[in-house]
Short mmCIF file of C-alpha atoms and ligand atoms in Angstrom, two decimals:
data_model
loop_
_atom_site.label_atom_id
_atom_site.label_comp_id
_atom_site.label_asym_id
_atom_site.label_seq_id
_atom_site.Cartn_x
_atom_site.Cartn_y
_atom_site.Cartn_z
CA MET A 1 -35.31 -18.71 -19.76
CA ILE A 2 -33.41 -20.75 -17.22
CA THR A 3 -32.87 -24.39 -18.02
CA PHE A 4 -33.23 -26.09 -14.66
CA PRO A 5 -30.63 -28.62 -13.63
CA GLU A 6 -33.16 -31.10 -12.23
CA ASN A 7 -36.91 -31.37 -11.99
CA VAL A 8 -37.23 -28.06 -10.22
CA GLN A 9 -40.65 -27.22 -8.89
CA THR A 10 -42.03 -23.84 -9.88
CA SER A 11 -42.56 -22.94 -6.20
CA TYR A 12 -38.81 -22.44 -5.89
CA LYS A 13 -37.88 -18.82 -5.25
CA LEU A 14 -34.82 -18.28 -7.43
CA PRO A 15 -32.43 -15.30 -7.43
CA PRO A 16 -32.93 -12.66 -10.15
CA GLN A 17 -31.56 -13.75 -13.49
CA ALA A 18 -29.95 -11.77 -16.29
CA THR A 19 -32.38 -11.77 -19.19
CA GLU A 20 -29.93 -11.02 -22.02
CA PRO A 21 -29.34 -13.85 -24.52
CA ARG A 22 -26.72 -16.40 -23.52
CA TRP A 23 -24.41 -15.48 -26.43
CA TYR A 24 -24.52 -11.80 -25.45
CA GLN A 25 -23.67 -12.52 -21.81
CA THR A 26 -20.80 -14.76 -22.92
CA ALA A 27 -19.39 -12.18 -25.34
CA ARG A 28 -19.52 -9.41 -22.70
CA ALA A 29 -17.94 -11.64 -20.06
CA ILE A 30 -15.02 -12.22 -22.42
CA ILE A 31 -14.61 -8.76 -23.96
CA GLN A 32 -15.73 -6.41 -21.16
CA PRO A 33 -15.45 -8.52 -18.01
CA ILE A 34 -15.38 -5.67 -15.48
CA GLU A 35 -18.11 -3.53 -17.03
CA ASN A 36 -20.24 -6.67 -17.32
CA LEU A 37 -19.85 -7.57 -13.64
CA ASP A 38 -20.41 -4.01 -12.42
CA TRP A 39 -23.54 -3.77 -14.56
CA HIS A 40 -24.96 -7.03 -13.17
CA GLN A 41 -24.18 -6.00 -9.60
CA LYS A 42 -25.88 -2.62 -10.05
CA LYS A 43 -28.94 -4.15 -11.66
CA TYR A 44 -29.42 -7.29 -9.53
CA GLY A 45 -27.39 -6.85 -6.33
CA ASP A 46 -25.42 -9.41 -4.30
CA ILE A 47 -26.89 -12.55 -5.83
CA PHE A 48 -27.97 -13.17 -9.41
CA ILE A 49 -28.11 -15.88 -12.03
CA SER A 50 -25.85 -15.62 -15.03
CA ARG A 51 -25.62 -17.76 -18.15
CA PHE A 52 -22.53 -18.36 -20.24
CA ALA A 53 -22.42 -20.48 -23.37
CA GLY A 54 -20.65 -23.78 -22.74
CA PHE A 55 -21.33 -23.53 -18.99
CA PRO A 56 -24.26 -24.49 -16.77
CA THR A 57 -26.44 -21.71 -15.40
CA GLN A 58 -24.57 -20.12 -12.45
CA VAL A 59 -25.57 -18.31 -9.29
CA ILE A 60 -23.04 -15.53 -8.70
CA ILE A 61 -22.67 -14.20 -5.15
CA SER A 62 -20.71 -11.25 -3.74
CA ASN A 63 -22.14 -11.05 -0.25
CA PRO A 64 -19.70 -12.01 2.58
CA GLN A 65 -22.41 -13.74 4.62
CA ALA A 66 -23.43 -15.87 1.65
CA ILE A 67 -19.75 -16.56 0.87
CA GLN A 68 -19.26 -17.68 4.48
CA GLU A 69 -22.17 -20.12 4.09
CA LEU A 70 -20.64 -21.42 0.86
CA PHE A 71 -17.12 -21.83 2.26
CA THR A 72 -18.15 -23.32 5.61
CA ALA A 73 -20.90 -25.70 4.42
CA ASP A 74 -20.33 -29.46 4.68
CA ALA A 75 -17.97 -30.30 1.80
CA LYS A 76 -20.36 -33.10 0.77
CA LEU A 77 -22.98 -30.51 -0.16
CA PHE A 78 -20.99 -29.52 -3.23
CA GLU A 79 -19.02 -30.95 -6.08
CA SER A 80 -16.48 -28.68 -7.68
CA GLY A 81 -14.05 -30.81 -9.65
CA SER A 82 -16.68 -31.96 -12.12
CA GLY A 83 -17.37 -28.26 -12.89
CA ASN A 84 -13.77 -27.56 -13.86
CA LYS A 85 -13.61 -29.65 -17.04
CA VAL A 86 -12.65 -26.46 -18.90
CA ILE A 87 -9.04 -26.84 -17.73
CA GLN A 88 -8.76 -30.59 -18.23
CA PRO A 89 -6.81 -30.18 -21.51
CA LEU A 90 -4.11 -28.41 -19.50
CA VAL A 91 -3.93 -30.38 -16.27
CA GLY A 92 -5.32 -33.86 -17.02
CA THR A 93 -8.06 -35.89 -15.37
CA ASN A 94 -6.18 -36.68 -12.13
CA SER A 95 -5.60 -33.03 -11.24
CA LEU A 96 -6.60 -31.93 -7.72
CA ILE A 97 -8.71 -29.20 -9.33
CA LEU A 98 -10.82 -31.83 -11.13
CA LEU A 99 -11.24 -34.21 -8.19
CA ASP A 100 -14.13 -34.40 -5.74
CA GLY A 101 -15.06 -36.20 -2.52
CA ASP A 102 -12.62 -38.53 -0.75
CA ARG A 103 -10.09 -38.50 -3.58
CA HIS A 104 -9.92 -34.73 -3.48
CA LEU A 105 -9.48 -34.74 0.29
CA GLN A 106 -6.80 -37.42 0.12
CA GLN A 107 -4.80 -35.59 -2.58
CA ARG A 108 -5.05 -32.29 -0.71
CA LYS A 109 -3.65 -33.95 2.41
CA LEU A 110 -0.77 -35.22 0.34
CA LEU A 111 -0.05 -31.92 -1.40
CA MET A 112 -0.57 -29.51 1.53
CA PRO A 113 2.52 -30.05 3.75
CA PRO A 114 5.16 -28.83 1.28
CA PHE A 115 3.31 -25.52 0.95
CA HIS A 116 3.40 -24.70 4.65
CA GLY A 117 5.60 -24.28 7.68
CA GLU A 118 9.26 -25.18 7.80
CA ARG A 119 9.27 -26.85 4.44
CA MET A 120 8.14 -23.68 2.70
CA LYS A 121 10.63 -21.48 4.55
CA ALA A 122 13.37 -23.49 2.89
CA TYR A 123 12.24 -22.06 -0.45
CA GLY A 124 12.87 -18.46 0.69
CA ASN A 125 16.54 -18.33 -0.25
CA LEU A 126 15.83 -20.08 -3.54
CA ILE A 127 13.21 -17.45 -4.47
CA CYS A 128 15.61 -14.56 -3.68
CA GLU A 129 18.42 -16.22 -5.64
CA ILE A 130 16.22 -16.69 -8.72
CA ALA A 131 14.87 -13.12 -8.51
CA ASN A 132 18.45 -11.80 -8.26
CA GLN A 133 19.59 -13.96 -11.16
CA ILE A 134 16.84 -12.79 -13.56
CA THR A 135 16.93 -9.12 -12.60
CA SER A 136 20.74 -8.91 -12.68
CA GLN A 137 20.38 -8.70 -16.48
CA TRP A 138 18.54 -5.36 -16.23
CA GLN A 139 20.59 -2.34 -17.31
CA VAL A 140 20.16 1.32 -16.38
CA GLY A 141 18.13 3.11 -19.10
CA GLN A 142 16.63 -0.16 -20.31
CA SER A 143 12.85 -0.58 -20.49
CA PHE A 144 11.10 -3.88 -19.92
CA ILE A 145 7.64 -5.39 -19.61
CA ALA A 146 6.91 -6.59 -16.10
CA ARG A 147 4.61 -9.57 -16.78
CA PRO A 148 6.94 -11.75 -18.91
CA ASN A 149 9.88 -10.84 -16.66
CA MET A 150 7.96 -11.81 -13.54
CA GLN A 151 6.80 -14.97 -15.32
CA GLU A 152 10.40 -15.95 -15.92
CA ILE A 153 11.02 -15.65 -12.19
CA SER A 154 7.87 -17.50 -11.07
CA LEU A 155 8.36 -20.28 -13.62
CA LYS A 156 11.93 -20.85 -12.47
CA VAL A 157 10.73 -20.85 -8.85
CA ILE A 158 8.12 -23.55 -9.58
CA LEU A 159 10.53 -25.64 -11.68
CA SER A 160 13.10 -25.55 -8.87
CA ALA A 161 10.87 -25.75 -5.78
CA VAL A 162 8.17 -28.07 -7.12
CA PHE A 163 9.99 -30.14 -9.74
CA GLY A 164 13.46 -29.92 -8.19
CA LEU A 165 14.81 -29.37 -11.72
CA LYS A 166 18.37 -28.18 -12.14
CA GLU A 167 19.37 -25.76 -14.93
CA GLY A 168 20.03 -27.69 -18.11
CA GLU A 169 18.59 -28.72 -21.45
CA ARG A 170 15.36 -30.25 -20.09
CA TYR A 171 14.77 -27.25 -17.84
CA GLN A 172 15.19 -24.86 -20.78
CA LYS A 173 12.89 -26.89 -23.01
CA ILE A 174 10.13 -27.18 -20.40
CA GLN A 175 10.34 -23.44 -19.79
CA GLN A 176 10.12 -22.59 -23.49
CA ILE A 177 7.24 -24.95 -24.31
CA LEU A 178 5.18 -23.95 -21.29
CA VAL A 179 5.46 -20.25 -22.10
CA GLU A 180 4.43 -20.93 -25.73
CA MET A 181 1.55 -23.11 -24.57
CA LEU A 182 0.19 -20.45 -22.24
CA ASP A 183 0.64 -17.81 -24.94
CA THR A 184 -2.04 -19.72 -26.89
CA PHE A 185 -4.43 -17.91 -24.53
CA ASN A 186 -2.77 -14.52 -24.80
CA ALA A 187 -5.56 -12.79 -26.71
CA PRO A 188 -8.77 -12.39 -24.65
CA LEU A 189 -10.84 -14.09 -27.37
CA SER A 190 -8.64 -17.20 -27.46
CA VAL A 191 -10.36 -18.30 -24.26
CA VAL A 192 -13.15 -19.59 -26.52
CA PHE A 193 -10.94 -22.65 -27.10
CA LEU A 194 -11.30 -23.51 -23.43
CA PHE A 195 -14.97 -22.54 -23.17
CA PHE A 196 -16.18 -24.45 -26.22
CA GLN A 197 -15.15 -28.08 -26.44
CA SER A 198 -16.43 -28.19 -30.03
CA LEU A 199 -13.51 -25.88 -31.01
CA GLN A 200 -10.97 -28.23 -29.44
CA ARG A 201 -10.21 -29.95 -32.73
CA ASP A 202 -6.79 -30.80 -34.04
CA LEU A 203 -6.87 -29.38 -37.59
CA GLY A 204 -3.14 -29.81 -38.14
CA ALA A 205 0.09 -28.41 -36.76
CA TRP A 206 -0.79 -24.82 -37.72
CA SER A 207 -4.30 -24.69 -36.30
CA PRO A 208 -4.48 -23.07 -32.82
CA TRP A 209 -5.69 -26.23 -31.05
CA GLY A 210 -3.35 -28.44 -33.11
CA LYS A 211 -0.41 -26.29 -32.01
CA PHE A 212 -1.53 -26.49 -28.40
CA ILE A 213 -1.87 -30.31 -28.52
CA ARG A 214 1.60 -30.74 -30.05
CA ARG A 215 3.23 -28.53 -27.45
CA ARG A 216 1.44 -30.39 -24.69
CA GLN A 217 2.74 -33.70 -26.08
CA GLN A 218 6.30 -32.36 -26.08
CA LEU A 219 5.89 -31.11 -22.53
CA ASP A 220 4.43 -34.45 -21.37
CA GLU A 221 7.38 -36.32 -22.82
CA LEU A 222 9.81 -34.13 -20.89
CA ILE A 223 7.87 -34.46 -17.65
CA TYR A 224 7.58 -38.27 -18.00
CA GLN A 225 11.33 -38.48 -18.70
CA GLU A 226 12.00 -36.55 -15.50
CA ILE A 227 9.59 -38.73 -13.47
CA ARG A 228 11.21 -41.96 -14.75
CA GLU A 229 14.72 -40.72 -14.00
CA ARG A 230 13.75 -39.57 -10.54
CA ARG A 231 12.10 -42.90 -9.67
CA HIS A 232 15.51 -44.49 -10.24
CA GLN A 233 17.19 -42.00 -7.91
CA ALA A 234 14.61 -42.57 -5.16
CA ASP A 235 17.30 -43.28 -2.54
CA SER A 236 18.54 -39.67 -2.62
CA PRO A 237 15.36 -37.55 -2.59
CA GLY A 238 15.64 -33.76 -2.71
CA GLU A 239 13.79 -31.01 -0.81
CA ASP A 240 11.41 -30.43 -3.72
CA ILE A 241 7.73 -31.31 -3.96
CA MET A 242 8.18 -33.93 -6.69
CA SER A 243 10.54 -35.90 -4.40
CA LEU A 244 7.89 -35.84 -1.70
CA LEU A 245 5.18 -37.05 -4.06
CA LEU A 246 7.43 -39.79 -5.43
CA SER A 247 7.85 -41.22 -1.93
CA ALA A 248 4.17 -40.83 -0.95
CA ARG A 249 2.05 -43.98 -0.51
CA ASP A 250 -1.72 -44.32 -0.26
CA GLU A 251 -3.47 -46.38 2.44
CA ASN A 252 -2.83 -49.55 0.40
CA GLY A 253 0.87 -48.77 0.20
CA GLN A 254 0.65 -47.85 -3.50
CA PRO A 255 2.76 -45.01 -4.97
CA MET A 256 1.26 -42.42 -7.31
CA SER A 257 1.25 -43.52 -10.95
CA ASP A 258 3.24 -41.60 -13.57
CA GLU A 259 -0.02 -40.14 -14.93
CA GLU A 260 -1.18 -38.99 -11.49
CA LEU A 261 2.19 -37.38 -10.85
CA ARG A 262 2.23 -35.69 -14.24
CA ASP A 263 -1.26 -34.26 -13.69
CA GLU A 264 -0.46 -32.85 -10.23
CA LEU A 265 2.81 -31.36 -11.44
CA MET A 266 1.03 -29.74 -14.39
CA THR A 267 -1.64 -28.46 -11.97
CA MET A 268 0.96 -26.71 -9.84
CA LEU A 269 2.77 -25.36 -12.89
CA PHE A 270 -0.47 -24.15 -14.41
CA ALA A 271 -2.14 -22.83 -11.23
CA GLY A 272 1.01 -21.51 -9.61
CA HIS A 273 3.31 -19.64 -11.89
CA GLU A 274 1.25 -17.40 -14.14
CA THR A 275 -1.03 -16.28 -11.29
CA THR A 276 1.92 -15.25 -9.14
CA ALA A 277 3.66 -13.53 -12.07
CA ILE A 278 0.56 -11.45 -12.82
CA ALA A 279 0.20 -10.51 -9.14
CA LEU A 280 3.83 -9.32 -9.19
CA ALA A 281 3.31 -7.30 -12.37
CA TRP A 282 0.27 -5.59 -10.81
CA ALA A 283 2.19 -4.91 -7.59
CA LEU A 284 5.02 -3.23 -9.55
CA TYR A 285 2.43 -1.20 -11.42
CA TRP A 286 0.66 0.07 -8.29
CA ILE A 287 3.87 0.72 -6.33
CA HIS A 288 5.08 2.99 -9.13
CA TYR A 289 1.68 4.43 -10.00
CA VAL A 290 1.11 5.78 -6.48
CA PRO A 291 4.39 7.49 -5.42
CA GLU A 292 3.45 7.64 -1.70
CA VAL A 293 3.10 3.86 -1.67
CA ARG A 294 6.61 3.41 -3.07
CA GLU A 295 8.03 5.89 -0.56
CA LYS A 296 6.38 4.21 2.43
CA LEU A 297 7.42 0.78 1.25
CA LEU A 298 11.06 1.84 0.75
CA GLN A 299 11.04 3.37 4.21
CA GLU A 300 9.92 0.07 5.67
CA LEU A 301 12.44 -1.97 3.65
CA ASN A 302 15.25 0.42 4.65
CA SER A 303 14.49 -0.31 8.30
CA VAL A 304 15.69 -3.89 7.78
CA ASP A 305 19.10 -5.12 6.67
CA ILE A 306 17.78 -6.88 3.57
CA SER A 307 21.08 -8.54 2.64
CA SER A 308 21.23 -10.50 5.90
CA ALA A 309 17.52 -10.65 6.87
CA ASP A 310 15.81 -14.01 7.17
CA PRO A 311 13.18 -14.32 4.38
CA THR A 312 10.51 -14.97 7.02
CA THR A 313 11.30 -11.62 8.69
CA ILE A 314 10.76 -9.89 5.34
CA ALA A 315 7.49 -11.76 4.85
CA GLN A 316 6.19 -10.31 8.14
CA LEU A 317 6.74 -6.63 7.25
CA PRO A 318 3.30 -5.01 7.73
CA TYR A 319 3.32 -2.43 4.93
CA LEU A 320 4.72 -4.91 2.41
CA ASN A 321 1.94 -7.29 3.41
CA ALA A 322 -0.65 -4.51 3.00
CA VAL A 323 0.69 -3.65 -0.48
CA CYS A 324 0.42 -7.30 -1.58
CA SER A 325 -3.10 -7.63 -0.13
CA GLU A 326 -4.31 -4.41 -1.77
CA THR A 327 -2.82 -5.56 -5.09
CA LEU A 328 -4.81 -8.80 -4.89
CA ARG A 329 -7.94 -6.94 -3.76
CA ILE A 330 -8.23 -4.25 -6.38
CA TYR A 331 -7.78 -6.51 -9.42
CA PRO A 332 -7.89 -10.13 -8.30
CA ILE A 333 -6.01 -12.46 -10.65
CA VAL A 334 -8.94 -14.87 -10.70
CA PHE A 335 -12.35 -13.17 -10.74
CA PHE A 336 -14.39 -16.16 -9.52
CA SER A 337 -13.94 -18.99 -7.06
CA LEU A 338 -14.11 -22.48 -8.50
CA PRO A 339 -17.76 -23.39 -9.16
CA ARG A 340 -19.61 -25.30 -6.42
CA ILE A 341 -22.33 -27.64 -7.77
CA LEU A 342 -25.09 -28.36 -5.28
CA GLN A 343 -25.61 -32.04 -4.43
CA ALA A 344 -28.79 -31.22 -2.48
CA PRO A 345 -31.10 -28.18 -2.37
CA MET A 346 -29.84 -25.19 -0.37
CA GLN A 347 -31.27 -21.93 0.90
CA LEU A 348 -29.07 -18.90 0.36
CA MET A 349 -29.96 -15.26 1.08
CA GLY A 350 -33.65 -16.15 1.18
CA TYR A 351 -33.60 -17.97 -2.16
CA ASP A 352 -34.12 -21.68 -2.85
CA LEU A 353 -31.32 -23.17 -4.89
CA PRO A 354 -32.09 -26.58 -6.37
CA LYS A 355 -29.80 -29.60 -6.50
CA GLY A 356 -27.51 -29.37 -9.53
CA MET A 357 -27.29 -25.56 -9.47
CA THR A 358 -23.78 -24.11 -9.72
CA ILE A 359 -22.70 -21.37 -7.28
CA SER A 360 -19.59 -19.18 -7.66
CA ALA A 361 -18.28 -16.45 -5.37
CA CYS A 362 -17.35 -13.40 -7.43
CA ILE A 363 -14.03 -12.28 -5.99
CA TYR A 364 -13.92 -9.08 -8.03
CA LEU A 365 -17.38 -7.84 -6.94
CA THR A 366 -16.79 -8.79 -3.28
CA HIS A 367 -13.53 -6.80 -3.28
CA HIS A 368 -15.32 -3.78 -4.74
CA ARG A 369 -18.10 -3.46 -2.18
CA PRO A 370 -18.02 0.15 -0.91
CA ASP A 371 -19.50 -0.96 2.46
CA ILE A 372 -16.38 -3.06 3.12
CA TYR A 373 -13.80 -1.20 1.04
CA PRO A 374 -14.64 2.54 0.90
CA GLU A 375 -13.48 4.11 -2.40
CA PRO A 376 -12.98 0.63 -3.84
CA GLN A 377 -11.31 1.93 -7.04
CA ARG A 378 -8.51 3.56 -5.05
CA PHE A 379 -5.26 1.70 -4.37
CA ARG A 380 -4.84 2.27 -0.64
CA PRO A 381 -2.79 -0.40 1.22
CA GLU A 382 -3.46 1.43 4.52
CA ARG A 383 -6.94 -0.11 4.61
CA PHE A 384 -5.28 -3.43 5.46
CA LEU A 385 -3.47 -1.80 8.41
CA GLU A 386 -6.59 -0.06 9.72
CA ARG A 387 -8.88 -3.09 9.66
CA GLN A 388 -8.78 -6.84 9.65
CA PHE A 389 -10.95 -8.28 6.87
CA SER A 390 -12.71 -11.59 7.37
CA PRO A 391 -11.85 -14.61 5.14
CA TYR A 392 -15.24 -14.03 3.46
CA GLU A 393 -14.61 -10.35 2.69
CA PHE A 394 -11.06 -10.71 1.36
CA VAL A 395 -11.02 -13.77 -0.88
CA PRO A 396 -8.27 -13.55 -3.54
CA PHE A 397 -7.49 -17.25 -2.93
CA GLY A 398 -11.09 -18.47 -2.55
CA GLY A 399 -11.88 -20.46 0.59
CA GLY A 400 -13.24 -23.55 2.31
CA ASN A 401 -12.16 -27.00 1.17
CA ARG A 402 -11.02 -25.67 -2.23
CA ARG A 403 -8.96 -22.74 -0.93
CA CYS A 404 -5.87 -22.16 -3.04
CA LEU A 405 -3.23 -24.71 -2.17
CA GLY A 406 -0.42 -22.28 -2.99
CA MET A 407 -1.71 -19.25 -1.03
CA ALA A 408 1.14 -19.05 1.50
CA PHE A 409 3.69 -19.88 -1.18
CA ALA A 410 2.41 -17.20 -3.58
CA LEU A 411 2.36 -14.47 -0.90
CA PHE A 412 5.84 -15.46 0.28
CA GLU A 413 7.13 -15.32 -3.29
CA MET A 414 5.47 -11.96 -4.00
CA LYS A 415 7.04 -10.36 -0.92
CA LEU A 416 10.53 -11.72 -1.52
CA VAL A 417 10.61 -10.86 -5.23
CA LEU A 418 9.32 -7.30 -4.64
CA THR A 419 11.88 -6.78 -1.86
CA THR A 420 14.70 -8.07 -4.07
CA ILE A 421 13.71 -5.74 -6.92
CA LEU A 422 13.05 -2.61 -4.85
CA SER A 423 16.25 -2.95 -2.86
CA HIS A 424 18.42 -3.18 -5.99
CA TYR A 425 16.65 -1.01 -8.56
CA SER A 426 14.94 2.30 -8.93
CA LEU A 427 12.23 1.89 -11.58
CA GLU A 428 10.00 4.29 -13.46
CA LEU A 429 6.53 3.50 -14.77
CA LEU A 430 6.30 4.24 -18.49
CA GLU A 431 2.52 3.86 -18.71
CA LYS A 432 0.75 7.17 -19.20
CA ALA A 433 -2.86 6.04 -18.79
CA PRO A 434 -4.32 3.89 -15.99
CA ILE A 435 -4.08 0.17 -16.79
CA LYS A 436 -7.13 -2.12 -16.77
CA PRO A 437 -7.22 -5.91 -16.51
CA VAL A 438 -7.76 -8.02 -19.63
CA ARG A 439 -8.52 -11.70 -19.87
CA ARG A 440 -5.70 -14.14 -20.51
CA GLY A 441 -7.19 -17.64 -20.53
CA ILE A 442 -9.03 -17.86 -17.24
CA VAL A 443 -6.94 -15.26 -15.40
CA PHE A 444 -6.94 -11.44 -15.60
CA THR A 445 -3.73 -9.62 -16.36
CA PRO A 446 -2.72 -5.94 -16.73
CA ALA A 447 -3.32 -4.82 -20.34
CA GLY A 448 0.03 -4.46 -22.10
CA GLY A 449 1.91 -6.19 -19.26
CA VAL A 450 3.15 -2.96 -17.46
CA HIS A 451 6.06 -1.12 -19.10
CA LEU A 452 8.81 0.00 -16.73
CA MET A 453 12.27 1.50 -17.09
CA VAL A 454 15.38 0.97 -14.96
CA LYS A 455 16.43 4.39 -13.62
CA ASP A 456 19.12 3.29 -11.25
CA LYS A 457 20.86 0.16 -9.98
CA PHE A 458 22.33 -0.21 -6.46
C1 HEM B 501 -1.24 -14.90 -6.61
C2 HEM B 501 -1.26 -16.18 -6.91
C3 HEM B 501 -2.48 -17.08 -6.85
C4 HEM B 501 -3.81 -16.75 -6.84
C5 HEM B 501 -4.45 -15.36 -6.90
C6 HEM B 501 -4.57 -18.00 -6.76
C7 HEM B 501 -5.95 -18.09 -6.71
C8 HEM B 501 -6.66 -19.28 -6.57
C9 HEM B 501 -8.10 -19.36 -6.45
C10 HEM B 501 -9.08 -18.18 -6.45
C11 HEM B 501 -8.43 -20.67 -6.35
C12 HEM B 501 -9.84 -21.25 -6.21
C13 HEM B 501 -10.21 -21.41 -4.75
C14 HEM B 501 -11.67 -21.65 -4.45
O1 HEM B 501 -12.46 -21.89 -5.35
O2 HEM B 501 -12.06 -21.59 -3.27
C15 HEM B 501 -7.19 -21.43 -6.41
C16 HEM B 501 -7.11 -22.83 -6.34
C17 HEM B 501 -5.93 -23.52 -6.44
N1 HEM B 501 -4.65 -22.99 -6.51
FE1 HEM B 501 -4.14 -21.04 -6.52
N2 HEM B 501 -3.67 -19.04 -6.73
C18 HEM B 501 -2.38 -18.53 -6.76
C19 HEM B 501 -1.20 -19.25 -6.70
C20 HEM B 501 -1.10 -20.62 -6.61
C21 HEM B 501 0.14 -21.37 -6.46
C22 HEM B 501 1.54 -20.76 -6.31
C23 HEM B 501 -0.20 -22.70 -6.49
C24 HEM B 501 0.68 -23.94 -6.38
C25 HEM B 501 1.94 -24.01 -6.60
C26 HEM B 501 -1.65 -22.79 -6.63
C27 HEM B 501 -2.37 -23.95 -6.68
C28 HEM B 501 -3.76 -24.04 -6.61
C29 HEM B 501 -4.49 -25.30 -6.61
C30 HEM B 501 -3.88 -26.70 -6.72
C31 HEM B 501 -5.85 -24.97 -6.49
C32 HEM B 501 -7.03 -25.95 -6.44
C33 HEM B 501 -7.35 -26.35 -5.01
C34 HEM B 501 -8.43 -27.41 -4.91
O3 HEM B 501 -9.15 -27.65 -5.87
O4 HEM B 501 -8.54 -28.01 -3.83
N3 HEM B 501 -2.15 -21.50 -6.69
N4 HEM B 501 -6.13 -20.55 -6.52
#
């Protein structure tokens, strides 16, 4: 039975709902996420109601027209931040992801500029330098796991571009603690700590949540130290995003508080580095899993003088762009958009959705529609050269007023890191069987992390 969010009249025509018990739906969503989604899609179609323990009843959509309505509706029709409490332990209450209404809009305006245009281009050389620095340790004959290696790159990129941190003791400590903290959610089942607030209890330094809390405290101390030091150096701001936020003032001329700054920095760290690292690990997997893709990509890269090319020229290479898009299509890093909670009743695909109902676009199911993406299970970058997909058909970064803040940054980073690797190394995929995504916290990552070997170094 559905528990209605408000006093819903029985005359409402609701979408079909999964009838399995809530605990069963939750367990399948955690353990067999893809099979579960495919099964629901087959049984109920483009719109259905799903129920997960610890979450309100959700309407899941995978129809581009419905997604367009969701992403283009008046922003006041939905709240989203209040539906994201699950990540509050990581990012704090002032995080953009948890805000709604005017405060959300105001923070987005403040955070947007550094992720676009000229400002972002300045990060191009930094990204290539970091990718070169990390990969220069690879030796011929050595095997490695792509995900943690790519995470080292993306974490360093965020710490340098967003925090403006220089190599040193604090940098090393932040890096180490953050990786340990995110590893709390390494096993698919560990996500229950985020889903169920009742499990978020500090039962001592050795209990999973206790460990997480202690690491977070250590990390907070380091971030607050950095903020305090940087406030004192305000007369010589850097190019990084923290410098920009330190000098920002609201309409009353007030700067951001230390807590607000900490929460936004944690948001960018949390939302930005693991997602990009996973996307890179998948891209390396697919490029080496489908030999024709690697060949075509190398051909394109060889047509440019990589050592002297402007990073923005590299970012415009069409086949490289298609490979990155197809990587994000076939196994999106995030399977759902942020939830949208209706503030007034809405009609969607002929159904009546009451106020209080939560709607989420299912990115995975949308990207696997055979009517938009023929042979959806096949990795075929050419589809992105043959056709332009609408922003409601191709949605790896969500859309509307909550669209991923770091979209341009993440794509730029993916392209530059892949180019740096492919132009210096010949790699071999060591995986024998096809890899499937598994849950890691709230993102989906290649099972086993993608094992590769260095065949040659140029
Ligand atoms: C491949 C990498 C990435 C993927 C696949 C990804 C995906 C997403 C998705 C699906 C959303 C939800 C959008 C919606 O509900 O409409 C989102 C939101 C967000 N992302 Fe990303 N993201 C990536 C990288 C980044 C980076 C590099 C940053 C920042 C440095 C970032 C910061 C954010 C923030 C702050 C939000 C919340 C926006 C809001 O609530 O207004 N992401 N991302």
